[in-house]
PDB file of C-alpha atoms in Angstrom:
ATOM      1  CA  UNK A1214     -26.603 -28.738 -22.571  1.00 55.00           C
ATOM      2  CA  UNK A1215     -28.834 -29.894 -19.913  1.00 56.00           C
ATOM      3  CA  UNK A1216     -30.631 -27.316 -16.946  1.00 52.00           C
ATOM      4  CA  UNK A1217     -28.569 -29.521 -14.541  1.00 49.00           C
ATOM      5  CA  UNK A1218     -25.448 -28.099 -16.721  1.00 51.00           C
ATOM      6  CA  UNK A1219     -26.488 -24.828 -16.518  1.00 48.00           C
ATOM      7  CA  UNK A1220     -27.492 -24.279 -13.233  1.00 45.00           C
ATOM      8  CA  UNK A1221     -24.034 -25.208 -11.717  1.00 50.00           C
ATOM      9  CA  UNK A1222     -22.111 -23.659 -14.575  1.00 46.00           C
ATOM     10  CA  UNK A1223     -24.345 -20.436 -12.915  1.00 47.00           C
ATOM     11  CA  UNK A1224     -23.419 -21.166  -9.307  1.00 43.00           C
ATOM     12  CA  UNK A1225     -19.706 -21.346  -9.996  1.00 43.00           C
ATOM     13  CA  UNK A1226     -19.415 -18.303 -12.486  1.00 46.00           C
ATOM     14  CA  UNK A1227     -21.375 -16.324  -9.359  1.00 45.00           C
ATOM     15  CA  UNK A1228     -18.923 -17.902  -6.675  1.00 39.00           C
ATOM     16  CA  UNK A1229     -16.127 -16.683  -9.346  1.00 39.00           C
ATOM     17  CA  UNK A1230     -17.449 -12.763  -9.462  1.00 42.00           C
ATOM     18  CA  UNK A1231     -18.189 -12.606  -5.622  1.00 38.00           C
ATOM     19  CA  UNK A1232     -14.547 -14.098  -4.924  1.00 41.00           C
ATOM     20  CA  UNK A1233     -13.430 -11.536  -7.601  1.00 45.00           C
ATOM     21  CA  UNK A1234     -15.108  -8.821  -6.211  1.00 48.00           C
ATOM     22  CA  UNK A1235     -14.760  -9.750  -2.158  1.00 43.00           C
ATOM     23  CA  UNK A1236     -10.772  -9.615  -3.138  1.00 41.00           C
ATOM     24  CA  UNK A1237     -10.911  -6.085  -5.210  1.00 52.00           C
ATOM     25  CA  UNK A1238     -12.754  -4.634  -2.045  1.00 51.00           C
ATOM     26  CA  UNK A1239     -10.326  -6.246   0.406  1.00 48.00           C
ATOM     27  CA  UNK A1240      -7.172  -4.778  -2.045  1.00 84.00           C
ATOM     28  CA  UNK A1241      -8.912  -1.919  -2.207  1.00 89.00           C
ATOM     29  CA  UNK A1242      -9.650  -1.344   1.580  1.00 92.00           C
ATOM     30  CA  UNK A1243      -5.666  -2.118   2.131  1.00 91.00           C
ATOM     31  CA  UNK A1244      -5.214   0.898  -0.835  1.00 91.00           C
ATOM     32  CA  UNK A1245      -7.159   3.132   0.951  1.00 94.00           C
ATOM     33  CA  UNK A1246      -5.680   2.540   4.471  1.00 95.00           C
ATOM     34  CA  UNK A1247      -2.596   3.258   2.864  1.00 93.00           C
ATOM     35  CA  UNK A1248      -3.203   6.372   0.840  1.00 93.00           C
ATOM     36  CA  UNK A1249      -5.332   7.975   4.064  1.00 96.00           C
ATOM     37  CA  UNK A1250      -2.359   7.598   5.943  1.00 96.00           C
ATOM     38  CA  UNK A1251      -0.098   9.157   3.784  1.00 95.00           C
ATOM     39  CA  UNK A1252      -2.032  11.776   3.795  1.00 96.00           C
ATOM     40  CA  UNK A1253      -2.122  12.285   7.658  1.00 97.00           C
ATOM     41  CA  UNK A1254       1.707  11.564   7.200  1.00 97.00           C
ATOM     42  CA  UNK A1255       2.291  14.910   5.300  1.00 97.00           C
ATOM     43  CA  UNK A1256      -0.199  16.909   6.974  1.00 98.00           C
ATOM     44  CA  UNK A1257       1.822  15.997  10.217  1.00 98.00           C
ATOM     45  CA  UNK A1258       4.634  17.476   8.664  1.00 98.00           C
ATOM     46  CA  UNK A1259       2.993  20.967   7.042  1.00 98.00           C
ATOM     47  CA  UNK A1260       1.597  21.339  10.812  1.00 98.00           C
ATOM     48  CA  UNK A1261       5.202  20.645  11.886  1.00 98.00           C
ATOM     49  CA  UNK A1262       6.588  23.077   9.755  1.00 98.00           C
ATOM     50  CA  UNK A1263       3.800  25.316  10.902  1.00 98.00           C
ATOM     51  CA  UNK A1264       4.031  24.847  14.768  1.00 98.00           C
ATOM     52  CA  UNK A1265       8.483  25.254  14.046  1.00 97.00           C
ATOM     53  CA  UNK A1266       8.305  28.455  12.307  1.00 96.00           C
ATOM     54  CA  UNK A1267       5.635  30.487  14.578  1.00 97.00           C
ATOM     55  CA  UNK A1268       7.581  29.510  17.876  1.00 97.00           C
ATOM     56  CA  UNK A1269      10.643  30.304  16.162  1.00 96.00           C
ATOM     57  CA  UNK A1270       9.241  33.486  14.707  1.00 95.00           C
ATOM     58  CA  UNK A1271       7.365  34.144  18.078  1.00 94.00           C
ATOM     59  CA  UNK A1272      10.824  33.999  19.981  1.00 94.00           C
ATOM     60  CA  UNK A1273      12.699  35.579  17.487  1.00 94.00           C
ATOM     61  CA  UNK A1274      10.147  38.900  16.992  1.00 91.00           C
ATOM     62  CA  UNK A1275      10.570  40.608  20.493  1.00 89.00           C
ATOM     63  CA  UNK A1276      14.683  40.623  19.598  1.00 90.00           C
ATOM     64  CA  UNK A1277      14.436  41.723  15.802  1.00 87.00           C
ATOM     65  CA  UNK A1278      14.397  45.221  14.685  1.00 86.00           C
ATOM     66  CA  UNK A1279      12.903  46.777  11.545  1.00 85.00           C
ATOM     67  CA  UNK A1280      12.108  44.555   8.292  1.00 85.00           C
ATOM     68  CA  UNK A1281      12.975  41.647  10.915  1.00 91.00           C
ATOM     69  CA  UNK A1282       9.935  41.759  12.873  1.00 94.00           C
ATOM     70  CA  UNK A1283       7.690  42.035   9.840  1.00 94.00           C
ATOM     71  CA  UNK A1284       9.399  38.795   8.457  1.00 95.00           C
ATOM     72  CA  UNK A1285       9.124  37.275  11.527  1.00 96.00           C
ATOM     73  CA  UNK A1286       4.854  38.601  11.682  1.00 96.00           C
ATOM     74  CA  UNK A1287       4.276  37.594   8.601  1.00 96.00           C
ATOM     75  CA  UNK A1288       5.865  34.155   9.450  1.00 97.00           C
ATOM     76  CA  UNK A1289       3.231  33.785  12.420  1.00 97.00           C
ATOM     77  CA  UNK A1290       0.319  34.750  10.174  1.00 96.00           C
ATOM     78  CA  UNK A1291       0.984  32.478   7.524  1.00 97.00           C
ATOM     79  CA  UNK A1292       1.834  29.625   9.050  1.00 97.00           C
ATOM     80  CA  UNK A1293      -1.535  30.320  11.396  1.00 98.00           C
ATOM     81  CA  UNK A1294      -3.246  29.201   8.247  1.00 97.00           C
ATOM     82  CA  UNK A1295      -0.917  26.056   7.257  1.00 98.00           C
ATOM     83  CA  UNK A1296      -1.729  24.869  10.723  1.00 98.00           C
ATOM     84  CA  UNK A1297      -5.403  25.320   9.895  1.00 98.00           C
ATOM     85  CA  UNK A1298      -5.304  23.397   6.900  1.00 97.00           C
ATOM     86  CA  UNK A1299      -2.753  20.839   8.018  1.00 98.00           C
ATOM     87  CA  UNK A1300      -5.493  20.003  11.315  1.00 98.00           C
ATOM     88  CA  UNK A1301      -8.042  20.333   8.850  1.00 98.00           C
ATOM     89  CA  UNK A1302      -6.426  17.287   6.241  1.00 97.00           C
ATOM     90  CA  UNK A1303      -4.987  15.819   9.008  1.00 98.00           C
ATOM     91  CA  UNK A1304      -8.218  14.824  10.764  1.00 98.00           C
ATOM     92  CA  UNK A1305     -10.314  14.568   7.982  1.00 96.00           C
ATOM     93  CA  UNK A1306      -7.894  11.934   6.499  1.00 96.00           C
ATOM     94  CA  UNK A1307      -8.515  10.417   9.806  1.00 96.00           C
ATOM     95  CA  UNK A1308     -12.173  10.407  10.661  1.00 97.00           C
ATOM     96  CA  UNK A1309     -12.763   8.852   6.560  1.00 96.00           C
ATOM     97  CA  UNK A1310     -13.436   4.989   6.438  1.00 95.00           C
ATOM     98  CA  UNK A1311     -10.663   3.481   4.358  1.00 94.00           C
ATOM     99  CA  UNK A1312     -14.146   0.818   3.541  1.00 93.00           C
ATOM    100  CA  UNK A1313     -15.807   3.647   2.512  1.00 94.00           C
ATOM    101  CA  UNK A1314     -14.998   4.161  -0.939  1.00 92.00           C
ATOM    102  CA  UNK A1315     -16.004   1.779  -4.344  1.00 91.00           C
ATOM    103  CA  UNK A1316     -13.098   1.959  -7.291  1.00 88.00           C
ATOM    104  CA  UNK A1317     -14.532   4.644  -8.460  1.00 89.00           C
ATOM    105  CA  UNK A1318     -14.680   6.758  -5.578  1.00 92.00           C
ATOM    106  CA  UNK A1319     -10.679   5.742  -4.437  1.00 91.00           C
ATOM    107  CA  UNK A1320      -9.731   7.213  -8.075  1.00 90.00           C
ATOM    108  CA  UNK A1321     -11.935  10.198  -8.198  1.00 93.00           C
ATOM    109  CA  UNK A1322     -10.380  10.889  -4.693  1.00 93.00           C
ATOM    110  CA  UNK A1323      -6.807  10.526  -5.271  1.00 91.00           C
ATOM    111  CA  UNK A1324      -7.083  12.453  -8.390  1.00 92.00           C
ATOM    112  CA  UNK A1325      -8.795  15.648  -7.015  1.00 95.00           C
ATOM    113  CA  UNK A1326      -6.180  15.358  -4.534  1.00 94.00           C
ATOM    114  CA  UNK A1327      -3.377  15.280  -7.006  1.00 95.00           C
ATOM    115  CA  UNK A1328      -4.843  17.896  -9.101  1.00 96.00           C
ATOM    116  CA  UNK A1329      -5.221  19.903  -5.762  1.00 97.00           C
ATOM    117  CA  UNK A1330      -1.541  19.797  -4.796  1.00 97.00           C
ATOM    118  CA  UNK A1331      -0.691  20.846  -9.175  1.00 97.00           C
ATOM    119  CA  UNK A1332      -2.733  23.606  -8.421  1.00 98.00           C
ATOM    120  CA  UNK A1333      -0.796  24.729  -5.286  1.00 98.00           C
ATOM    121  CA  UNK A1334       2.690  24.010  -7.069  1.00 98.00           C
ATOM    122  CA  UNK A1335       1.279  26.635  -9.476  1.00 98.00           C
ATOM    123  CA  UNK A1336      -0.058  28.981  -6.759  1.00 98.00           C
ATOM    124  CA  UNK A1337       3.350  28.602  -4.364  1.00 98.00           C
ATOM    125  CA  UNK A1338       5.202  30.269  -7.496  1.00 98.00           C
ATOM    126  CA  UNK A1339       2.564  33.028  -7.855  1.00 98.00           C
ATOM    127  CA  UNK A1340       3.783  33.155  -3.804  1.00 98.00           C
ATOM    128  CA  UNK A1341       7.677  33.550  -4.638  1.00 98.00           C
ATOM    129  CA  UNK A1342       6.982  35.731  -7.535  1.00 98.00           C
ATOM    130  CA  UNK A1343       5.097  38.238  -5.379  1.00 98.00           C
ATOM    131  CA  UNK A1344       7.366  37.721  -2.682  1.00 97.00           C
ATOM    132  CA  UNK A1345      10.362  39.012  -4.823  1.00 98.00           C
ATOM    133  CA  UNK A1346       8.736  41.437  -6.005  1.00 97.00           C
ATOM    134  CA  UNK A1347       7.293  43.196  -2.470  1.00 96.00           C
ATOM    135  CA  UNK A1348      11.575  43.080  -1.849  1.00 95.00           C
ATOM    136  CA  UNK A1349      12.458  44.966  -5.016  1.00 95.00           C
ATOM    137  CA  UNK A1350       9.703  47.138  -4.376  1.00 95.00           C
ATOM    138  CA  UNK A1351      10.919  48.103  -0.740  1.00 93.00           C
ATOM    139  CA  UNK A1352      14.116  49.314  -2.304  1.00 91.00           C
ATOM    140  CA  UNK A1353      12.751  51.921  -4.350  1.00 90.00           C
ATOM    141  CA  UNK A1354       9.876  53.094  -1.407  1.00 85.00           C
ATOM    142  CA  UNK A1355      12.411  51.981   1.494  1.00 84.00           C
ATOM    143  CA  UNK A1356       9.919  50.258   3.374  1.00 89.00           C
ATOM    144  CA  UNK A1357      10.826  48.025   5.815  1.00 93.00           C
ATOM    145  CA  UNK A1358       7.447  46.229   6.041  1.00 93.00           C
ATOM    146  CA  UNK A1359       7.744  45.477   2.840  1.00 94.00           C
ATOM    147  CA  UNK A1360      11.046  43.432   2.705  1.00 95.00           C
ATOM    148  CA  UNK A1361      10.285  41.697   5.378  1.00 95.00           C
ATOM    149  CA  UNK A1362       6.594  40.665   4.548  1.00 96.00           C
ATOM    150  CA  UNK A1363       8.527  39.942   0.910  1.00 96.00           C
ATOM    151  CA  UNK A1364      11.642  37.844   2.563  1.00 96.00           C
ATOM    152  CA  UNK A1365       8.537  36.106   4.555  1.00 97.00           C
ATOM    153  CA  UNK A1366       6.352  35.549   1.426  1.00 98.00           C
ATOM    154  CA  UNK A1367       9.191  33.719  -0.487  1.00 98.00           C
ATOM    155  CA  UNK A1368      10.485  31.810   1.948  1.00 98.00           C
ATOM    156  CA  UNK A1369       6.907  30.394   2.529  1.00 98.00           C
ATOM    157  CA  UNK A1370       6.092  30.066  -0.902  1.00 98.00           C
ATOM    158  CA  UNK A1371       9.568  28.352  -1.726  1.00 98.00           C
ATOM    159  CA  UNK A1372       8.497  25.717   1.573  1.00 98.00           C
ATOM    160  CA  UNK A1373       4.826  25.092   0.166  1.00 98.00           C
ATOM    161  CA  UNK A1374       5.965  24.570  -3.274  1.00 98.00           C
ATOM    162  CA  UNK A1375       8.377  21.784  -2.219  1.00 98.00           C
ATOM    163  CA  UNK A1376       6.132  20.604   0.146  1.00 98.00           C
ATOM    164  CA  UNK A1377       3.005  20.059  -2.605  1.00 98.00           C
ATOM    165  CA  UNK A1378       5.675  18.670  -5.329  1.00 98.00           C
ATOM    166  CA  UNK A1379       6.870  16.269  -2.797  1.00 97.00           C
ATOM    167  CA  UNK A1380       3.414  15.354  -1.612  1.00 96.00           C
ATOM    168  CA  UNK A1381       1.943  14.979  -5.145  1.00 96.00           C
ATOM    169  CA  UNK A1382       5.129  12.251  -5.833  1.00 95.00           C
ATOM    170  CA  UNK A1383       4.634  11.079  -2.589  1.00 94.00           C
ATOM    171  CA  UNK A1384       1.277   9.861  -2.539  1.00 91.00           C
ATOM    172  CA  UNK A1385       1.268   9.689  -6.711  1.00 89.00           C
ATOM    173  CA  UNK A1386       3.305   6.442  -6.109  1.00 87.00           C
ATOM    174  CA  UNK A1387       0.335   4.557  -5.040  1.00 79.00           C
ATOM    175  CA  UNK A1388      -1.071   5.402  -8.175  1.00 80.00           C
ATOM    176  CA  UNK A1389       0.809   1.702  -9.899  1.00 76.00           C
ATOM    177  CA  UNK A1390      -0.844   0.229  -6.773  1.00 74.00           C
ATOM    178  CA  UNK A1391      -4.435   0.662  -8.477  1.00 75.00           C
ATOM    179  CA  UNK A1392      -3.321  -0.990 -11.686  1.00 74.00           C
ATOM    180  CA  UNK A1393      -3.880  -4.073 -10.665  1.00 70.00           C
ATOM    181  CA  UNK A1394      -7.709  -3.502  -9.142  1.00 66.00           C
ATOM    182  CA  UNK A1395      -8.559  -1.766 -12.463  1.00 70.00           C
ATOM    183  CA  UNK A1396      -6.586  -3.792 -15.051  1.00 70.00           C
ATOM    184  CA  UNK A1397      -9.014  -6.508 -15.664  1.00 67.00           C
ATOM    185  CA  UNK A1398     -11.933  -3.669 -16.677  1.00 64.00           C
ATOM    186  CA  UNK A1399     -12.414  -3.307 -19.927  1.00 63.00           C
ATOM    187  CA  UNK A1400     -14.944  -1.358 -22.181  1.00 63.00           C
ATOM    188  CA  UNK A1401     -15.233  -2.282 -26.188  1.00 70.00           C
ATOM    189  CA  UNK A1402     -18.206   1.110 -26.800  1.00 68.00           C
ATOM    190  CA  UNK A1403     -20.976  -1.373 -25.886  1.00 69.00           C
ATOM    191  CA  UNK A1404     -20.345  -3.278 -23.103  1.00 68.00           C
ATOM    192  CA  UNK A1405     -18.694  -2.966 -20.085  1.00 62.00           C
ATOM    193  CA  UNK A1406     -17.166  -5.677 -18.835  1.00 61.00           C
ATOM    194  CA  UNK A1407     -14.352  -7.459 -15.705  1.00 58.00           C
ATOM    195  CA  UNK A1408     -12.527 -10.094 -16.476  1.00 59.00           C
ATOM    196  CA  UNK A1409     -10.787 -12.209 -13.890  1.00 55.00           C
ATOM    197  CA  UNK A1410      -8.049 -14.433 -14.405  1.00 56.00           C
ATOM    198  CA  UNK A1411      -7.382 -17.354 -12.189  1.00 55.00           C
TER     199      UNK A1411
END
């Protein structure tokens, strides 16, 4: 083969990995876009469901009597926090550069993020499970702060643990979305390699 050969053989095989690798960061900015926005999506709605239950609860306290107005407290505290975190995700979803993150940076992201809302699922039944528990209790001490804190604590719980379920199949569907920036990597135990078909 001659140098002449070789040379161009070089220059197209280079043109071929930039193109491959201009259109994985182009599909993988449009990925990102997408999966910040979904998160800002359901952060909307936990602040929603935050903002609707402490004016509803903030309305409803003055008129309630007994366990009622420590259901309806405990709703204002609680959902204090989910509006927290829901501003909190919300804008930090927004102020992140979708351009900002390489392959491996858009997985290690949406995984920690997935593993997050697992980790919630688990903690929202911990939630119900004291919840009920604070109510059978208040029938045996007849406290009214009790049941109501209790009625407060499940009914939270039971919200959050839909909410992270749906969130984690939610934004889990762009998972077959990444298939295609990732399926031409391959590794044998040596080498690493990408292979790009045209």
């Amino acid at each position: 083969m001659r140098l002449s050969d070789l040379l161009i053989a070089g220059c197209l095989l280079g043109t071929v990995a930039i193109s491959a690798q201009d259109l994985q960061a182009v599909d993988l900015t449009a990925y990102n876009t997408r999966r910040l926005r979904d998160q800002q999506t359901t952060m909307l709605i936990l602040g929603g469901w935050a903002v609707g239950n402490m004016a509803t609860s903030g309305v409803l306290l003055y008129s309630s009597e007994r366990d009622g107005r420590y259901f309806h407290v405990m709703n204002i505290g609680w959902n204090a926090v989910n509006l927290g975190i829901a501003a909190a995700g919300y804008f930090s979803a927004r102020r992140t550069d979708p351009a900002g993150f390489d392959l491996y940076g858009t997985i290690k992201d949406q995984q920690r993020l997935q593993k997050t809302l697992l980790f919630n699922a688990g903690l929202d039944v911990g939630y119900v499970m004291g919840g009920l528990y604070m109510m059978e209790r208040a029938k045996r001490d007849q406290s009214q702060r009790l049941e109501g804190f209790g009625r407060s604590i499940v009914l939270q719980g039971a919200f959050l643990f839909v909410f992270d379920v749906g969130t984690y199949l939610f934004l889990g569907r762009n998972d077959s979305k990444l298939q295609p920036l990732i399926s031409g990597l391959y590794f044998n135990g040596n080498t690493v390699g990408l292979v790009a078909r045209f």
